Short mmCIF file of C-alpha atoms and ligand atoms in Angstrom, two decimals:
data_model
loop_
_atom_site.label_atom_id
_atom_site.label_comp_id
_atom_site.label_asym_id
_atom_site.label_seq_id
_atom_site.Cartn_x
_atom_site.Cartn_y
_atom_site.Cartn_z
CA UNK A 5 -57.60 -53.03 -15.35
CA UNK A 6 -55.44 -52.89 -18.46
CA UNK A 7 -56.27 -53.47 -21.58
CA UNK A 8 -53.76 -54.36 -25.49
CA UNK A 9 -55.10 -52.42 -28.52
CA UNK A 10 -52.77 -54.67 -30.86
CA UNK A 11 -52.27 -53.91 -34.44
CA UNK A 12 -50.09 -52.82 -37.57
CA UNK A 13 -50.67 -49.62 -37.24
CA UNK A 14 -48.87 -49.27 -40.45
CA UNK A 15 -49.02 -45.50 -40.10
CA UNK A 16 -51.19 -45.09 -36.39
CA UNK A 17 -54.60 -43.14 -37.70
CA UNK A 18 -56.85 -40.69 -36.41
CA UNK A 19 -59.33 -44.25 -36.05
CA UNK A 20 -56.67 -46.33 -34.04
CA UNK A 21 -56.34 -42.64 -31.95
CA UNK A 22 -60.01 -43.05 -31.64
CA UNK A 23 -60.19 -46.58 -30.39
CA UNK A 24 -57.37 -46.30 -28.27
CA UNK A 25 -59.14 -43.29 -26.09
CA UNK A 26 -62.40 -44.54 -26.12
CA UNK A 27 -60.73 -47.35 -24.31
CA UNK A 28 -58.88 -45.50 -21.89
CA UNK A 29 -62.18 -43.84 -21.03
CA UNK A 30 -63.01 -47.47 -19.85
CA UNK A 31 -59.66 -48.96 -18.70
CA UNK A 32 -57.14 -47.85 -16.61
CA UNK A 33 -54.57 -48.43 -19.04
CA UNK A 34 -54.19 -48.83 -22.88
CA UNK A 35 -51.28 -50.38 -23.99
CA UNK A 36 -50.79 -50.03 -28.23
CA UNK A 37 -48.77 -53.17 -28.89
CA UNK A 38 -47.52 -53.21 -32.47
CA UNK A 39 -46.89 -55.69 -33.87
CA UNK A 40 -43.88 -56.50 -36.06
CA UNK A 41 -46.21 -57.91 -38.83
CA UNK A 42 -43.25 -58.67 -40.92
CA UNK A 43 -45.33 -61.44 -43.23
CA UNK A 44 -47.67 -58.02 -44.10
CA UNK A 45 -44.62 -56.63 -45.37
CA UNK A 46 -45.85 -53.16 -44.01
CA UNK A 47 -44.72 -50.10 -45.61
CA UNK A 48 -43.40 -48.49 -42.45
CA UNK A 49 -40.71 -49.89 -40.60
CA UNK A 50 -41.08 -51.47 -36.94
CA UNK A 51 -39.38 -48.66 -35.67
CA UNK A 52 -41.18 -46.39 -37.67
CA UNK A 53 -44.77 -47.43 -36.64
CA UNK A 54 -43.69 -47.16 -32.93
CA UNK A 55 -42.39 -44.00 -33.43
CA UNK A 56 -45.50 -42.49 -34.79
CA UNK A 57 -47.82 -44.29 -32.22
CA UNK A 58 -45.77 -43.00 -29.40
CA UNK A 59 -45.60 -39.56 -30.89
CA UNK A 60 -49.50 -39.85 -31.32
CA UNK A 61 -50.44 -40.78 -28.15
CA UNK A 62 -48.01 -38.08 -26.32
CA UNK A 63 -50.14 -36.37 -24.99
CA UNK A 64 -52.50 -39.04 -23.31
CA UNK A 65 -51.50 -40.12 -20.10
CA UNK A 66 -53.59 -43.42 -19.78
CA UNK A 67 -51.91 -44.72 -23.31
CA UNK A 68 -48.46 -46.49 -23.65
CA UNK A 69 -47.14 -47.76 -26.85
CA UNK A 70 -44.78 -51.16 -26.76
CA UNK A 71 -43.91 -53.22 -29.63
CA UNK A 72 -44.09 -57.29 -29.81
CA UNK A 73 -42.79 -60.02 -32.04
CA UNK A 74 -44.70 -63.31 -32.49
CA UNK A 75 -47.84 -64.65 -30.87
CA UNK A 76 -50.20 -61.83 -29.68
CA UNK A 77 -51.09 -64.23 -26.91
CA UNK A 78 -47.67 -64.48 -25.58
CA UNK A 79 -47.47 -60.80 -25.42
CA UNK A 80 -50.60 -60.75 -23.49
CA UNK A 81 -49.54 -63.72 -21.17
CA UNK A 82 -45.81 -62.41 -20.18
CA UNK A 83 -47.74 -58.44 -19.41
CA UNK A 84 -50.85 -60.41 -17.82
CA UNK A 85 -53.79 -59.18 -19.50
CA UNK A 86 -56.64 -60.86 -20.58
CA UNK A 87 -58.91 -57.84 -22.64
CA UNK A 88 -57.98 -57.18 -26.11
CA UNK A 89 -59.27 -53.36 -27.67
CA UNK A 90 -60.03 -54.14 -31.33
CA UNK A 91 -62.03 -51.66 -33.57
CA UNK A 92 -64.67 -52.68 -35.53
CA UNK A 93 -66.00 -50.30 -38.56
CA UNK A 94 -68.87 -52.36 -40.05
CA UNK A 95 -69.53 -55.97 -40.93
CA UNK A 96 -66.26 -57.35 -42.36
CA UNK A 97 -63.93 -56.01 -39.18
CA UNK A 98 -66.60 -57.82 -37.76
CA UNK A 99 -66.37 -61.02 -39.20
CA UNK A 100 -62.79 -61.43 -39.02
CA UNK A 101 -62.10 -60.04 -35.62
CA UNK A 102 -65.14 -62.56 -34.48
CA UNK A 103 -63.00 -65.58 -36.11
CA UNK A 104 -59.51 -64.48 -34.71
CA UNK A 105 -61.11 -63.60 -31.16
CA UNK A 106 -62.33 -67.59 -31.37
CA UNK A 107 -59.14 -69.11 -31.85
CA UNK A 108 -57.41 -66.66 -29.70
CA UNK A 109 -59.95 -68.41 -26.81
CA UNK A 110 -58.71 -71.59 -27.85
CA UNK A 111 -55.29 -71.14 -27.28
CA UNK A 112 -55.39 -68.53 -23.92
CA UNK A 113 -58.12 -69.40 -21.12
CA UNK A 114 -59.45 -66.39 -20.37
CA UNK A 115 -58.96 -64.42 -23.59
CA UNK A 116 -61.42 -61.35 -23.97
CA UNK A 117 -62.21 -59.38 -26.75
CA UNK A 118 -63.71 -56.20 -26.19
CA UNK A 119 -64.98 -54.25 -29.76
CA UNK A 120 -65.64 -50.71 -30.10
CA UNK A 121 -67.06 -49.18 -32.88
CA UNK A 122 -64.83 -45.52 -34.25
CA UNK A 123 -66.79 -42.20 -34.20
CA UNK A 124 -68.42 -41.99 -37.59
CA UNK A 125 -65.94 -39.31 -39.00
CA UNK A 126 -63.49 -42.82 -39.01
CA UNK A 127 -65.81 -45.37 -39.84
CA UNK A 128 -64.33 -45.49 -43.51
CA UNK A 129 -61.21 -44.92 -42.56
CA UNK A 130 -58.02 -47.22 -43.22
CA UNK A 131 -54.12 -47.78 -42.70
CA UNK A 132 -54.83 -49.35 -46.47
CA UNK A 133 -56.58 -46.27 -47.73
CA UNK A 134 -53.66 -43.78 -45.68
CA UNK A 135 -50.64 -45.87 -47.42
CA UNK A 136 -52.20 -45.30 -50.75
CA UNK A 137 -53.00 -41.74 -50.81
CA UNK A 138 -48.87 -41.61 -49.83
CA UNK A 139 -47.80 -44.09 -52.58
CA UNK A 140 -49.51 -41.46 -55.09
CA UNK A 141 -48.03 -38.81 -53.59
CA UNK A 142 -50.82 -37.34 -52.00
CA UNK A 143 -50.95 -35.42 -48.68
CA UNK A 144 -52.80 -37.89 -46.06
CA UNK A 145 -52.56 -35.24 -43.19
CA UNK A 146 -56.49 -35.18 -42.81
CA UNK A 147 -56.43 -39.14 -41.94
CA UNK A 148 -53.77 -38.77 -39.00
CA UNK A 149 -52.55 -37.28 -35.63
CA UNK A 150 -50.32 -34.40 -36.38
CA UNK A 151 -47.59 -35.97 -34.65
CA UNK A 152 -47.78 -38.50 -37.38
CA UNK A 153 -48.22 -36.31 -40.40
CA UNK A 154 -45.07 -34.63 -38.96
CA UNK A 155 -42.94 -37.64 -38.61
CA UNK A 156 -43.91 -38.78 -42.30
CA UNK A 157 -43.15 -35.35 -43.80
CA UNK A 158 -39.86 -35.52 -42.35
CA UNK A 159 -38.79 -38.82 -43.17
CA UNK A 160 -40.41 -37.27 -46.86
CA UNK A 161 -37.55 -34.95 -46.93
CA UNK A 162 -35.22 -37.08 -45.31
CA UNK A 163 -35.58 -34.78 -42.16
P1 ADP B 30 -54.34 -55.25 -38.06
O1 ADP B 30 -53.21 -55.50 -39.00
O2 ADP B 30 -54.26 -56.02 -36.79
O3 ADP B 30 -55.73 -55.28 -38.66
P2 ADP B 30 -54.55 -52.37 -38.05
O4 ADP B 30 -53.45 -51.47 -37.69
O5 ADP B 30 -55.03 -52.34 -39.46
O6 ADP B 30 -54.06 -53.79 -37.57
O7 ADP B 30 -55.79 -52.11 -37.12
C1 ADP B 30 -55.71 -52.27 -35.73
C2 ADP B 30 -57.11 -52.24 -35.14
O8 ADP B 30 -57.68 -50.95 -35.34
C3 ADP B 30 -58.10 -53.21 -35.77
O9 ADP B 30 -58.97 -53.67 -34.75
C4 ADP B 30 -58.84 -52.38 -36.77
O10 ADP B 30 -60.13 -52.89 -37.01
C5 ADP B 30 -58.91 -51.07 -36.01
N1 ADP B 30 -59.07 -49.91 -36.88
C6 ADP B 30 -58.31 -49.52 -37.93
N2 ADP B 30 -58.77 -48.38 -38.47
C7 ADP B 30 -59.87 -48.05 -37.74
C8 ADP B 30 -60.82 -46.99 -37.81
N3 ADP B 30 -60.77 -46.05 -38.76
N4 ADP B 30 -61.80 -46.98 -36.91
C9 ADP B 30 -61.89 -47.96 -35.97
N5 ADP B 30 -61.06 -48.97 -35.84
C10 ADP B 30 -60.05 -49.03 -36.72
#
């Protein structure tokens, strides 16, 4: 069975590399779907975040990377798949995935949302906290796959 880890992944972190192999330990396939997100205005380009995902997950053979446009659900009808990888760190992922994986229901039949919680090492860690430590100039490298550290540093030096 397959399963969509969807998200901004706005850069992909050492969590969303987490999730996304906990759940290929469980499915036979993880697809990352990232989203275009363009009302987030994210900092990375659409390009750019699929870039980096793909470069992240290079290495791991159950995990493909695709991007979408619009409706999650759409995505999810026109690739057939019902089970949706979200990651929850503590109470308030909770209690907004809980809400989105409701309406979700309302508008696909058969919608499933499958949580998993990030080793602890991620469990405070953010896209948020990752874009900040860049916006001050800081070196994030700790927070994320190599591949990704590498991509920003080059697009950093125009590289
Ligand atoms: P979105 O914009 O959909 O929230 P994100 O890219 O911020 O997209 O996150 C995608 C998914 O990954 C969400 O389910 C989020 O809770 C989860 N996630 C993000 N960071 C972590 C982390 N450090 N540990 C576990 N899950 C995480």
């Amino acid at each position: 069975m397959k399963v969509i880890y969807p998200g901004t992944f706005d850069p992909f972190s050492l969590g969303h590399l987490d999730i996304a192999c906990r759940g290929a330990r469980i499915y036979e396939q993880v697809i990352v779907a990232v989203s275009e997100s363009s009302n987030k205005s994210p900092m990375f380009s659409f390009v750019d975040r699929i870039n980096m995902a793909t470069a992240a997950v290079e290495n791991e053979e159950k995990i493909i990377v695709k991007g979408f446009s619009g409706l999650m659900v759409d995505f999810m009808a026109e690739n057939n798949i019902l089970h949706v990888l979200r990651g929850i760190r503590g109470m308030v992922d909770f209690d907004y995935e809980f809400q989105m994986a409701q309406a979700n229901r309302t508008m696909f039949p058969g919608f499933e949302p499958i949580f998993l919680m990030p080793g602890p090492k991620y469990a405070a860690l953010s896209s948020t906290f990752v874009r900040e430590i860049i916006r001050l100039g800081g070196n994030p490298s700790r927070f994320l796959p190599e591949q990704v550290s590498k991509y920003i540093c080059e697009r950093r030096t125009g590289g």
